[in-house]
Coordinates of C-alpha atoms in Angstrom, one line a residue:
X12 CA -141.3 -24.1 -57.2
X13 CA -141.6 -21.0 -55.3
X14 CA -140.3 -17.5 -54.6
X15 CA -137.3 -16.9 -52.3
X16 CA -137.1 -13.9 -50.1
X17 CA -134.5 -12.4 -47.8
X18 CA -136.2 -11.8 -44.5
X19 CA -135.4 -10.8 -40.9
X20 CA -137.0 -12.0 -37.7
X21 CA -138.0 -9.3 -35.0
X22 CA -134.7 -10.1 -33.3
X23 CA -132.8 -9.1 -36.4
X24 CA -131.6 -12.5 -37.6
X25 CA -131.6 -12.7 -41.5
X26 CA -133.3 -15.7 -43.0
X27 CA -133.9 -17.0 -46.4
X28 CA -137.7 -17.9 -46.9
X29 CA -139.0 -20.0 -49.7
X30 CA -142.7 -19.7 -50.4
X31 CA -144.2 -22.5 -52.4
X32 CA -146.3 -21.6 -55.4
X33 CA -150.0 -22.7 -55.1
X34 CA -150.0 -24.9 -58.3
X35 CA -147.5 -27.2 -56.6
X36 CA -149.7 -27.6 -53.4
X37 CA -152.6 -29.2 -55.5
X38 CA -150.8 -32.5 -55.3
X39 CA -152.5 -34.4 -52.6
X40 CA -149.4 -35.8 -51.1
X41 CA -147.5 -32.7 -51.1
X42 CA -148.0 -31.3 -47.7
X43 CA -147.4 -34.6 -46.1
X44 CA -144.0 -35.1 -47.9
X45 CA -143.1 -31.4 -47.2
X46 CA -143.9 -31.7 -43.5
X47 CA -142.0 -35.0 -43.1
X48 CA -138.9 -34.0 -44.9
X49 CA -138.8 -30.4 -43.5
X50 CA -138.9 -31.9 -40.0
X51 CA -136.0 -34.3 -40.7
X52 CA -134.1 -31.5 -42.3
X53 CA -134.3 -29.4 -39.1
X54 CA -132.2 -32.0 -37.5
X55 CA -129.3 -31.8 -39.9
X56 CA -126.3 -30.2 -38.4
X57 CA -122.8 -29.6 -39.7
X58 CA -120.8 -26.6 -40.6
X59 CA -121.4 -26.8 -44.5
X60 CA -125.1 -26.8 -44.7
X61 CA -127.7 -24.0 -44.2
X62 CA -129.7 -24.7 -41.1
X63 CA -133.4 -25.0 -41.4
X64 CA -135.1 -22.6 -38.8
X65 CA -138.7 -23.1 -39.4
X66 CA -141.5 -24.3 -41.8
X67 CA -145.1 -24.3 -42.1
X68 CA -146.4 -27.0 -44.4
X69 CA -150.2 -26.2 -43.6
X70 CA -149.8 -22.5 -44.4
X71 CA -151.5 -21.2 -47.6
X72 CA -149.0 -21.2 -49.3
X73 CA -146.5 -23.4 -47.4
X74 CA -143.0 -22.0 -46.7
X75 CA -139.7 -22.9 -45.2
X76 CA -137.1 -20.7 -43.7
X77 CA -133.4 -21.3 -43.6
X78 CA -130.4 -19.5 -42.3
X79 CA -129.1 -16.8 -44.4
X80 CA -125.6 -17.2 -45.8
X81 CA -123.8 -14.2 -47.4
X82 CA -122.2 -15.1 -50.7
X83 CA -123.0 -15.9 -54.2
X84 CA -124.1 -19.3 -55.4
X85 CA -121.4 -21.4 -57.1
X86 CA -123.3 -21.0 -60.5
X87 CA -123.3 -17.2 -60.2
X88 CA -119.7 -17.2 -59.1
X89 CA -118.5 -19.4 -62.0
X90 CA -120.6 -17.3 -64.4
X91 CA -118.8 -14.1 -63.3
X92 CA -115.4 -15.3 -62.6
X93 CA -114.8 -18.5 -64.5
X94 CA -113.5 -21.9 -63.4
X95 CA -111.9 -22.4 -59.9
X96 CA -108.2 -22.9 -59.3
X97 CA -107.2 -26.5 -58.2
X98 CA -106.5 -25.5 -54.6
X99 CA -110.0 -23.8 -54.2
X100 CA -111.5 -26.8 -55.9
X101 CA -110.2 -29.1 -53.3
X102 CA -111.5 -26.9 -50.5
X103 CA -114.8 -26.9 -52.3
X104 CA -114.8 -30.7 -52.6
X105 CA -114.0 -31.1 -48.9
X106 CA -116.8 -28.8 -47.8
X107 CA -119.3 -30.3 -49.9
X108 CA -118.3 -33.8 -48.8
X109 CA -118.6 -32.6 -45.2
X110 CA -122.0 -31.2 -45.9
X111 CA -123.2 -34.4 -47.6
X112 CA -121.9 -36.4 -44.6
X113 CA -124.1 -34.4 -42.2
X114 CA -127.1 -34.7 -44.6
X115 CA -126.8 -38.4 -45.0
X116 CA -126.4 -38.8 -41.3
X117 CA -129.8 -37.5 -40.8
X118 CA -131.1 -40.1 -43.2
X119 CA -131.7 -37.7 -46.0
X120 CA -130.6 -37.7 -49.7
X121 CA -130.2 -34.3 -51.2
X122 CA -131.3 -35.4 -54.7
X123 CA -130.6 -32.0 -56.3
X124 CA -127.0 -31.1 -55.7
X125 CA -126.0 -28.6 -58.3
X126 CA -124.1 -25.3 -58.5
X127 CA -127.3 -23.3 -57.8
X128 CA -127.8 -25.1 -54.5
X129 CA -124.3 -24.3 -53.2
X130 CA -123.5 -21.0 -51.7
X131 CA -119.9 -19.8 -51.4
X132 CA -119.3 -18.1 -48.0
X133 CA -116.1 -16.4 -46.9
X134 CA -115.2 -19.5 -44.8
X135 CA -116.4 -22.3 -47.1
X136 CA -119.3 -23.7 -49.2
X137 CA -122.6 -24.3 -47.9
X138 CA -125.2 -26.9 -49.3
X139 CA -128.8 -25.3 -49.3
X140 CA -132.3 -26.9 -50.1
X141 CA -131.2 -30.1 -48.6
X142 CA -133.9 -32.7 -47.5
X143 CA -136.7 -30.8 -49.4
X144 CA -135.7 -31.5 -52.9
X145 CA -137.9 -34.4 -53.1
X146 CA -140.9 -32.5 -51.8
X147 CA -140.3 -29.6 -54.1
X148 CA -139.7 -31.8 -57.3
X149 CA -143.2 -33.5 -57.4
X150 CA -143.6 -32.3 -61.0
X151 CA -140.5 -34.3 -62.1
X152 CA -141.5 -37.9 -61.5
X153 CA -141.1 -41.1 -63.6
X154 CA -144.0 -43.4 -64.1
X155 CA -142.8 -45.4 -61.1
X156 CA -143.0 -42.4 -58.8
X157 CA -139.2 -41.9 -58.5
X158 CA -138.4 -38.2 -57.9
X159 CA -135.9 -36.5 -60.3
X160 CA -133.7 -33.5 -59.8
X161 CA -131.9 -31.2 -62.2
X162 CA -131.2 -33.4 -65.4
X163 CA -127.6 -32.7 -66.1
X164 CA -126.6 -33.3 -62.4
X165 CA -128.5 -36.5 -61.9
X166 CA -126.9 -40.0 -61.3
X167 CA -127.7 -42.9 -63.7
X168 CA -130.1 -44.4 -61.2
X169 CA -132.1 -41.2 -61.0
X170 CA -132.5 -41.0 -64.8
X171 CA -133.5 -44.7 -64.8
X172 CA -135.9 -44.4 -61.9
X173 CA -134.1 -46.8 -59.8
X174 CA -133.6 -46.7 -56.0
X175 CA -131.9 -43.3 -55.0
X176 CA -129.6 -43.5 -52.0
X177 CA -126.8 -41.3 -50.7
X178 CA -124.5 -42.5 -53.5
X179 CA -126.6 -40.5 -55.9
X180 CA -125.5 -37.2 -54.1
X181 CA -121.8 -38.4 -54.6
X182 CA -122.4 -38.9 -58.4
X183 CA -123.8 -35.3 -58.5
X184 CA -121.0 -34.0 -56.4
X185 CA -118.6 -35.3 -59.2
X186 CA -120.4 -33.4 -61.9
X187 CA -120.5 -30.2 -59.7
X188 CA -116.7 -30.5 -59.3
X189 CA -116.2 -31.1 -63.1
X190 CA -118.3 -28.0 -63.7
X191 CA -116.3 -25.9 -61.2
X192 CA -113.1 -27.0 -62.6
X193 CA -113.8 -26.7 -66.4
X194 CA -116.6 -24.3 -66.7
X195 CA -118.8 -26.9 -68.4
X196 CA -121.1 -29.8 -67.3
X197 CA -119.9 -32.7 -69.5
X198 CA -123.2 -34.5 -69.5
X199 CA -125.2 -31.4 -70.7
X200 CA -126.6 -31.8 -74.1
X201 CA -129.0 -30.0 -76.4
X202 CA -131.9 -32.5 -75.6
X203 CA -132.9 -34.3 -72.4
X204 CA -132.6 -37.6 -74.3
X205 CA -129.1 -36.8 -75.3
X206 CA -128.2 -35.7 -71.8
X207 CA -129.5 -39.0 -70.3
X208 CA -127.4 -40.9 -72.9
X209 CA -124.3 -39.1 -71.8
X210 CA -125.0 -39.8 -68.0
X211 CA -125.5 -43.5 -68.4
X212 CA -122.8 -43.7 -71.0
X213 CA -119.0 -44.0 -70.7
X214 CA -117.4 -41.8 -68.1
X215 CA -116.1 -38.5 -69.6
X216 CA -112.5 -37.8 -70.1
X217 CA -111.2 -35.0 -67.8
X218 CA -108.0 -33.8 -69.7
X219 CA -106.1 -30.9 -68.3
X220 CA -107.1 -31.5 -64.6
X221 CA -104.6 -32.4 -61.9
X222 CA -104.5 -36.2 -61.6
X223 CA -105.9 -36.3 -58.1
X224 CA -108.8 -34.1 -59.0
X225 CA -109.6 -36.1 -62.1
X226 CA -109.4 -39.4 -60.3
X227 CA -111.6 -38.2 -57.5
X228 CA -114.2 -37.0 -60.0
X229 CA -114.1 -40.2 -62.0
X230 CA -114.5 -42.3 -59.0
X231 CA -117.6 -40.3 -58.0
X232 CA -119.0 -41.2 -61.5
X233 CA -118.7 -44.9 -61.0
X234 CA -121.8 -46.5 -62.7
X235 CA -122.1 -48.8 -59.7
X236 CA -123.4 -46.7 -56.7
X237 CA -121.9 -49.2 -54.3
X238 CA -118.3 -48.6 -55.7
X239 CA -118.5 -44.6 -55.3
X240 CA -116.5 -43.1 -52.5
X241 CA -118.5 -42.1 -49.3
X242 CA -118.4 -38.4 -48.3
X243 CA -116.0 -39.3 -45.5
X244 CA -113.6 -40.9 -48.0
X245 CA -113.8 -37.9 -50.3
X246 CA -113.0 -35.7 -47.4
X247 CA -109.9 -37.7 -46.5
X248 CA -108.7 -37.5 -50.1
X249 CA -108.8 -33.7 -50.2
X250 CA -106.0 -33.0 -47.9
X251 CA -107.1 -29.3 -47.1
X252 CA -104.8 -29.0 -44.1
X253 CA -102.1 -28.0 -46.7
X254 CA -104.3 -25.5 -48.5
X255 CA -104.0 -22.2 -46.3
X256 CA -105.0 -19.3 -48.4
X257 CA -106.9 -21.4 -51.1
X258 CA -110.1 -20.1 -49.8
X259 CA -112.1 -17.9 -50.6
X260 CA -111.5 -18.1 -54.4
X261 CA -110.1 -15.2 -56.3
X262 CA -112.9 -12.7 -57.2
X263 CA -115.0 -13.6 -54.1
X264 CA -116.9 -10.7 -52.8
X265 CA -117.3 -11.3 -48.9
X266 CA -120.0 -8.5 -48.6
X267 CA -122.3 -10.1 -51.1
X268 CA -125.8 -11.3 -50.3
X269 CA -126.6 -15.0 -50.6
X270 CA -127.6 -16.0 -54.1
X271 CA -130.9 -17.7 -54.1
X272 CA -131.1 -21.2 -55.5
X273 CA -130.4 -21.0 -59.3
X274 CA -133.2 -21.7 -61.7
X275 CA -131.4 -23.7 -64.3
X276 CA -132.8 -25.8 -67.1
X277 CA -135.0 -28.0 -64.7
X278 CA -135.5 -25.6 -61.7
X279 CA -138.2 -23.1 -61.3
X280 CA -137.4 -21.0 -58.3
X281 CA -138.3 -17.3 -58.8
X282 CA -135.6 -15.3 -57.1
X283 CA -136.1 -11.8 -55.6
X284 CA -133.0 -10.2 -57.0
X285 CA -131.8 -6.7 -56.9
X286 CA -133.8 -4.3 -59.1
X287 CA -136.9 -6.3 -59.7
X288 CA -140.1 -5.6 -57.9
X289 CA -141.5 -8.8 -56.7
X290 CA -144.7 -9.5 -54.8
X291 CA -145.6 -7.4 -51.8
X292 CA -146.3 -9.7 -48.9
X293 CA -148.8 -8.6 -46.3
X294 CA -148.9 -9.5 -42.7
X295 CA -151.7 -11.9 -41.8
X296 CA -152.9 -12.3 -38.3
X297 CA -152.4 -15.4 -36.3
X298 CA -150.4 -17.8 -38.4
X299 CA -146.7 -18.5 -37.5
X300 CA -144.6 -21.6 -37.4
X301 CA -142.7 -22.9 -34.4
X302 CA -139.9 -20.6 -35.1
X303 CA -141.9 -17.5 -35.3
X304 CA -141.8 -16.6 -38.9
X305 CA -145.0 -15.4 -40.6
X306 CA -145.3 -15.5 -44.3
X307 CA -148.6 -15.0 -46.2
X308 CA -149.9 -14.9 -49.8
X309 CA -148.7 -12.2 -52.2
X310 CA -150.1 -10.2 -55.1
X311 CA -147.8 -9.6 -58.0
X312 CA -147.2 -6.3 -59.7
X313 CA -144.7 -6.1 -62.6
X314 CA -142.2 -3.4 -63.3
X315 CA -139.4 -5.4 -64.9
X316 CA -136.7 -2.8 -65.4
X317 CA -136.9 -1.0 -61.9
X318 CA -133.6 -0.6 -60.4
X319 CA -133.3 -0.7 -56.7
X320 CA -136.7 -2.1 -56.1
X321 CA -137.5 -4.0 -53.0
X322 CA -139.7 -7.0 -52.0
X323 CA -141.4 -6.4 -48.6
X324 CA -141.7 -9.6 -46.6
X325 CA -143.4 -9.7 -43.3
X326 CA -141.7 -11.6 -40.4
X327 CA -143.0 -12.1 -36.9
X328 CA -141.3 -13.1 -33.6
X329 CA -142.8 -15.6 -31.4
X330 CA -144.6 -12.9 -29.4
X331 CA -146.3 -11.8 -32.6
X332 CA -144.4 -8.7 -33.1
X333 CA -143.8 -8.1 -36.8
X334 CA -141.2 -6.2 -38.8
X335 CA -140.9 -5.5 -42.4
X336 CA -137.7 -5.9 -44.4
X337 CA -137.0 -4.6 -47.9
X338 CA -135.1 -7.6 -49.5
X339 CA -132.6 -6.3 -51.9
X340 CA -130.1 -8.8 -53.4
X341 CA -126.9 -6.9 -54.6
X342 CA -124.8 -8.7 -57.2
X343 CA -121.8 -10.6 -55.8
X344 CA -119.2 -8.9 -57.9
X345 CA -120.3 -5.3 -57.7
X346 CA -121.1 -2.6 -55.2
X347 CA -123.7 -1.1 -57.5
X348 CA -126.7 -3.2 -58.0
X349 CA -127.9 -4.5 -61.3
X350 CA -131.5 -5.4 -62.2
X351 CA -132.8 -8.8 -63.1
X352 CA -135.6 -9.0 -65.8
X353 CA -138.4 -11.4 -65.9
X354 CA -140.1 -12.1 -69.3
X355 CA -143.2 -10.2 -70.0
X356 CA -144.5 -12.9 -72.5
X357 CA -143.7 -16.6 -72.7
X358 CA -144.9 -18.5 -75.8
X359 CA -144.7 -22.2 -76.3
X360 CA -145.5 -24.4 -79.4
X361 CA -142.1 -25.5 -80.7
X362 CA -140.9 -29.0 -79.5
X363 CA -137.3 -28.5 -80.2
X364 CA -134.8 -25.5 -79.7
X365 CA -135.5 -22.3 -81.2
X366 CA -132.5 -21.7 -83.4
X367 CA -133.3 -18.2 -84.8
X368 CA -135.7 -15.4 -83.9
X369 CA -136.4 -12.2 -86.1
X370 CA -138.7 -9.2 -85.8
X371 CA -140.5 -7.9 -88.9
X372 CA -139.3 -4.4 -89.9
X373 CA -142.4 -2.8 -88.3
X374 CA -142.0 -4.9 -85.1
X375 CA -145.5 -6.2 -85.3
X376 CA -144.5 -9.8 -86.0
X377 CA -141.9 -12.1 -84.6
X378 CA -140.7 -15.1 -86.6
X379 CA -139.1 -18.1 -84.7
X380 CA -137.4 -20.9 -86.4
X381 CA -136.9 -24.3 -84.7
X382 CA -135.2 -27.6 -85.0
X383 CA -138.7 -29.1 -85.1
X384 CA -138.9 -28.1 -88.8
X385 CA -141.3 -25.2 -88.3
X386 CA -141.1 -21.4 -88.5
X387 CA -144.0 -19.8 -86.4
X388 CA -145.2 -16.3 -86.8
X389 CA -146.5 -14.5 -83.8
X390 CA -148.6 -11.3 -83.4
X391 CA -146.3 -9.4 -80.9
X392 CA -149.1 -7.2 -79.3
X393 CA -151.6 -10.1 -78.8
X394 CA -149.2 -13.0 -78.5
X395 CA -151.2 -15.1 -80.8
X396 CA -149.6 -17.4 -83.3
X397 CA -150.6 -16.3 -86.8
X398 CA -149.1 -18.8 -89.1
X399 CA -146.8 -21.9 -89.2
X400 CA -144.5 -22.4 -92.0
X401 CA -143.7 -26.1 -92.3
X402 CA -140.4 -27.4 -93.4
X403 CA -139.1 -31.0 -94.1
X404 CA -136.1 -30.5 -92.0
X405 CA -134.7 -28.4 -89.2
X406 CA -134.7 -24.6 -89.7
X407 CA -131.5 -23.0 -88.6
X408 CA -132.1 -19.3 -89.5
X409 CA -134.9 -16.9 -90.4
X410 CA -135.0 -13.2 -91.3
X411 CA -137.4 -10.7 -92.9
X412 CA -136.9 -8.9 -96.0
X413 CA -136.6 -5.0 -95.4
X414 CA -140.2 -4.6 -97.0
X415 CA -141.6 -7.0 -94.5
X416 CA -143.5 -8.9 -97.3
X417 CA -141.0 -11.8 -97.6
X418 CA -139.0 -13.8 -95.2
X419 CA -136.3 -16.4 -96.0
X420 CA -135.4 -19.5 -94.0
X421 CA -132.2 -21.4 -93.7
X422 CA -132.4 -25.2 -93.9
X423 CA -130.1 -28.2 -94.7
X424 CA -131.6 -28.1 -98.0
X425 CA -131.0 -24.5 -98.9
X426 CA -132.7 -21.2 -98.4
X427 CA -136.4 -20.9 -98.8
X428 CA -138.3 -17.7 -99.5
X429 CA -142.0 -17.4 -98.2
X430 CA -144.6 -14.9 -98.6
X431 CA -145.6 -13.3 -95.2
X432 CA -149.1 -12.5 -96.1
X433 CA -150.1 -15.9 -97.6
X434 CA -147.7 -18.2 -95.9
X435 CA -147.0 -19.9 -99.2
X436 CA -143.4 -20.9 -100.3
X437 CA -142.1 -18.7 -103.2
X438 CA -138.9 -20.6 -104.2
X439 CA -135.9 -22.4 -103.0
X440 CA -132.4 -21.1 -103.4
X441 CA -129.2 -23.2 -103.1
X442 CA -131.1 -26.4 -102.8
X443 CA -128.0 -28.5 -102.9
X444 CA -126.3 -26.9 -100.0
X445 CA -127.3 -26.3 -96.4
X446 CA -128.0 -22.6 -95.6
X447 CA -126.4 -22.1 -92.2
X448 CA -127.4 -18.4 -92.0
X449 CA -129.3 -15.8 -94.0
X450 CA -129.1 -12.0 -94.3
X451 CA -130.7 -9.4 -96.5
X452 CA -128.9 -6.3 -97.5
X453 CA -130.7 -3.1 -96.1
X454 CA -132.1 -2.3 -99.6
X455 CA -133.6 -5.8 -100.0
X456 CA -131.9 -6.3 -103.3
X457 CA -129.3 -8.8 -102.3
X458 CA -129.5 -11.9 -100.1
X459 CA -126.5 -13.5 -98.5
X460 CA -126.4 -17.2 -97.6
X461 CA -123.7 -18.9 -95.6
X462 CA -123.3 -22.3 -96.9
X463 CA -120.8 -25.2 -96.5
X464 CA -119.1 -24.1 -99.7
X465 CA -118.9 -20.3 -99.1
X466 CA -121.1 -17.3 -98.9
X467 CA -123.5 -17.0 -101.8
X468 CA -124.9 -13.7 -102.9
X469 CA -128.3 -13.8 -104.7
X470 CA -130.0 -11.0 -106.7
X471 CA -133.5 -10.9 -105.4
X472 CA -135.0 -9.4 -108.5
X473 CA -133.8 -12.3 -110.8
X474 CA -133.4 -14.8 -108.1
X475 CA -130.0 -15.6 -109.5
X476 CA -126.7 -16.2 -107.8
X477 CA -124.4 -13.3 -108.5
X478 CA -121.2 -14.1 -106.5
X479 CA -119.6 -16.6 -104.2
X480 CA -117.4 -15.3 -101.5
X481 CA -114.9 -17.5 -99.4
X482 CA -115.4 -20.2 -102.1
X483 CA -114.9 -23.7 -100.7
X484 CA -115.0 -22.7 -97.0
X485 CA -117.9 -23.6 -94.7
X486 CA -119.4 -20.1 -93.9
X487 CA -121.6 -20.3 -90.6
X488 CA -122.5 -16.7 -90.2
X489 CA -123.2 -13.8 -92.5
X490 CA -124.3 -10.1 -91.7
X491 CA -124.6 -7.0 -93.7
X492 CA -123.3 -3.6 -92.4
X493 CA -126.1 -1.0 -92.0
X494 CA -125.1 0.8 -95.3
X495 CA -125.1 -2.5 -97.2
X496 CA -121.6 -1.8 -98.6
X497 CA -119.8 -4.4 -96.5
X498 CA -120.6 -8.1 -95.7
X499 CA -119.1 -9.9 -92.6
X500 CA -118.7 -13.7 -92.8
X501 CA -117.5 -16.1 -90.2
X502 CA -116.1 -19.6 -91.3
X503 CA -116.4 -22.7 -89.4
X504 CA -112.6 -23.5 -89.2
X505 CA -111.2 -26.3 -87.2
X506 CA -113.0 -27.7 -84.1
X507 CA -109.8 -26.8 -82.2
X508 CA -110.0 -23.6 -80.2
X509 CA -107.1 -21.4 -80.9
X510 CA -106.4 -22.8 -84.4
X511 CA -105.3 -20.4 -87.2
X512 CA -108.2 -21.2 -89.6
X513 CA -111.0 -19.5 -87.7
X514 CA -111.6 -16.0 -89.2
X515 CA -114.2 -13.2 -89.6
X516 CA -113.7 -11.6 -92.9
X517 CA -115.2 -8.3 -94.3
X518 CA -115.9 -8.0 -97.9
X519 CA -116.7 -5.1 -100.2
X520 CA -120.1 -6.1 -101.6
X521 CA -119.6 -4.3 -104.9
X522 CA -116.1 -5.4 -105.8
X523 CA -116.5 -8.8 -104.0
X524 CA -112.9 -8.2 -102.6
X525 CA -112.0 -9.0 -99.0
X526 CA -111.1 -5.9 -97.2
X527 CA -110.5 -7.2 -93.6
X528 CA -109.4 -10.5 -92.1
X529 CA -109.7 -11.0 -88.3
X530 CA -108.3 -14.1 -86.7
X531 CA -110.9 -15.1 -84.1
X532 CA -109.1 -18.2 -82.5
X533 CA -112.5 -19.7 -82.1
X534 CA -115.5 -20.5 -84.3
X535 CA -118.1 -17.7 -84.3
X536 CA -121.6 -18.9 -83.5
X537 CA -123.2 -15.4 -84.3
X538 CA -122.1 -12.2 -85.8
X539 CA -123.8 -8.8 -85.9
X540 CA -123.0 -5.3 -87.0
X541 CA -123.5 -2.2 -84.6
X542 CA -126.0 0.4 -86.0
X543 CA -123.1 2.8 -86.9
X544 CA -121.3 0.2 -88.9
X545 CA -118.1 1.0 -87.2
X546 CA -117.9 -2.2 -85.1
X547 CA -119.3 -5.7 -85.3
X548 CA -119.7 -8.3 -82.6
X549 CA -119.1 -12.1 -82.5
X550 CA -120.2 -14.9 -80.1
X551 CA -117.7 -17.8 -79.8
X552 CA -116.2 -20.4 -77.5
X553 CA -113.2 -19.6 -75.5
X554 CA -110.8 -21.1 -73.0
X555 CA -108.1 -23.7 -73.5
X556 CA -110.7 -26.5 -74.2
X557 CA -113.5 -24.3 -75.6
X558 CA -115.6 -24.9 -72.6
X559 CA -116.3 -21.2 -71.9
X560 CA -117.6 -18.4 -74.0
X561 CA -116.9 -14.9 -75.1
X562 CA -118.5 -12.2 -77.1
X563 CA -116.3 -9.6 -78.6
X564 CA -116.8 -6.4 -80.5
X565 CA -114.3 -5.6 -83.3
X566 CA -113.3 -2.3 -85.1
X567 CA -114.1 -2.6 -88.8
X568 CA -111.4 -0.4 -89.9
X569 CA -108.5 -1.8 -87.9
X570 CA -109.7 -5.4 -87.3
X571 CA -108.7 -5.2 -83.7
X572 CA -110.8 -6.3 -80.8
X573 CA -112.5 -3.3 -79.1
X574 CA -114.4 -4.9 -76.2
X575 CA -114.6 -8.4 -74.6
X576 CA -117.8 -9.8 -72.8
X577 CA -117.1 -13.0 -71.0
X578 CA -119.5 -15.9 -70.4
X579 CA -119.0 -19.2 -68.7
X580 CA -120.4 -21.1 -71.7
X581 CA -120.1 -20.7 -75.5
X582 CA -122.0 -17.6 -76.7
X583 CA -124.6 -18.7 -79.2
X584 CA -126.1 -15.5 -80.3
X585 CA -125.4 -11.7 -80.2
X586 CA -127.4 -8.6 -81.0
X587 CA -127.1 -5.0 -80.8
X588 CA -129.8 -2.6 -79.6
X589 CA -131.0 -0.2 -82.2
X590 CA -129.3 2.6 -80.4
X591 CA -125.9 0.7 -80.5
X592 CA -125.3 1.4 -76.8
X593 CA -126.2 -2.1 -75.6
X594 CA -125.2 -5.7 -76.6
X595 CA -127.4 -8.6 -75.8
X596 CA -125.6 -12.0 -75.6
X597 CA -127.1 -15.5 -75.1
X598 CA -125.4 -18.7 -74.1
X599 CA -126.2 -22.0 -72.4
X600 CA -126.0 -20.5 -68.9
X601 CA -127.3 -16.9 -69.3
X602 CA -128.9 -14.1 -71.3
X603 CA -127.0 -11.0 -70.5
X604 CA -127.1 -7.2 -71.6
X605 CA -123.9 -5.2 -71.7
X606 CA -122.9 -1.5 -71.9
X607 CA -120.9 -1.5 -75.1
X608 CA -118.5 1.3 -74.2
X609 CA -117.6 0.1 -70.7
X610 CA -117.9 -3.7 -71.0
X611 CA -120.2 -3.5 -67.9
X612 CA -122.9 -6.0 -67.6
X613 CA -126.2 -3.8 -67.3
X614 CA -128.4 -6.6 -66.0
X615 CA -129.1 -10.3 -65.5
X616 CA -132.0 -11.6 -67.4
X617 CA -134.2 -14.6 -66.5
X618 CA -133.0 -17.5 -64.4
X619 CA -130.3 -19.2 -66.3
X620 CA -132.6 -20.6 -69.1
X621 CA -130.3 -21.7 -72.0
X622 CA -130.6 -19.1 -74.8
X623 CA -130.0 -20.0 -78.5
X624 CA -131.1 -16.9 -80.3
X625 CA -131.7 -13.2 -79.5
X626 CA -133.2 -10.3 -81.4
X627 CA -134.2 -6.6 -80.5
X628 CA -137.4 -5.2 -81.8
X629 CA -136.8 -2.2 -84.2
X630 CA -137.8 0.2 -81.4
X631 CA -135.4 -1.3 -79.0
X632 CA -137.9 -1.7 -76.3
X633 CA -138.4 -5.4 -76.5
X634 CA -135.8 -8.3 -76.6
X635 CA -136.9 -11.6 -78.0
X636 CA -135.1 -14.9 -77.1
X637 CA -135.4 -18.5 -78.4
X638 CA -134.6 -21.2 -75.8
X639 CA -133.2 -24.8 -75.9
X640 CA -136.6 -25.8 -74.4
X641 CA -138.6 -24.6 -77.4
X642 CA -139.8 -21.5 -75.5
X643 CA -139.9 -18.1 -76.9
X644 CA -139.7 -15.4 -74.3
X645 CA -140.1 -11.5 -74.7
X646 CA -138.4 -9.1 -72.3
X647 CA -139.3 -5.4 -71.7
X648 CA -135.9 -3.6 -72.0
X649 CA -137.3 -0.1 -72.3

């Protein structure tokens, strides 16, 4: 809904200032609601909330300032360090309950309690954005006018547009605790409708958690708001007096700057993070709020890869004296700053998740395949959609032939070949079996198709099948080595993480013989070779219950794991940059880029948008991603 800046008053006090984007102010009732709820929010006390210092609903644009709390958001901390230990989880629950007690005591309902709105400080958690969620979420309303929050953290009554009271925050608290304990939100699904069905459906099982923690979360999820525990009752059940040393959690960086509110699947806050160069805000005469903070309009300039860039925010004291503060946001887990990229292009048109993206060999065209049954072709320079290839079912995969004249799509009814120039379908291969993945050999003479009955090799001159590898096994991913001599396959295996039937296999393409078997311990969602052909990467689930995710690189000759790149959610897609130095990984919680040799995360990309597919342009300067929301994004990684 706006941009978040780190600011400092003339007296040296650090603040977090949220500046509302103009398009949200066009709603006639926005300023009235904003003024009313900001005024009430300023009355909220309590140790576990961020104090509202000042606000100006009549400014252009409106803004609100809160106390700055050093520390990462819960969302960022879990992404970097994994689930909390039970003792730290109890401290988190107690602190959030105390914060909600203060908020509800001021006759406010948060309405948007989620990991991105919780800051982890050295002495406990803090709730931010309380009391203004309703004003800031005017774009998410039902037909009856009920205000919604972030979908996977909503209560049943929020999803149904019913009356929302304090108990709705308790339901959300249960979901936050489940996420912190397991690394996954049990209600999150691939579509909004499926997420709502999960929220209003049976209470999820919480296997593997301590009995008292599981019982507390389950009680918070009671479908009847009147039967959920109050914050005071939750606090009494946490028994934190016996938990000395449980906080801060392992991995906490006490010198970290506060993370701004996370922009998850439903949020839209633009965060001034380390490395990006956000708007430069200039001092305007005359306008300050009661607390003496002056914020004025800004003009954006884009430099997406700049490291160590700064936002300049003007702040003024009551007497009108102004200072200027470079707002740099270092990562919570590192002394050296990383950069955060913003997309340089955002394309819409698909109405289901974008399952696969692929650049043409010359980099001029991007193909995007979606669950909506279409493949769209885009001119990369102009951003214009040049063609739509309509299918009668979902499209799981797309890739170009090396000559750029043909592309192949993978569907539940086989692989289909298309002319790029005319947009006409040429033929269908393997029409009786789902084509889970497709890959051309570098010379374009052979096509590999991962099917439910093995990996099929097709001769492209004759359109005939020439071999089946891993016969009878569901092959989910296929990839050729850069020299075309080796094919990597990844089977589906058991749904149980850690089972002994989940493998990546390397095959000699000429002899059709298996030359390497690698036990993954988890089903691979994606597989890609490094440009030198000496390693390949897989993206998978991880953790005891498969809630977390991991990308790994593997040595082709030895079959051993070379590097490990952790995510908090299953990794859905992996891609090497053309120079081989960088690996891009996409998951439900994040898009990340890694230095392959050091396993160091180079940059955070975007605002937590779920990423289904990733691909580098041939020159390595652009990264394309396909999202769960049907959006295609391009990122300048030059």
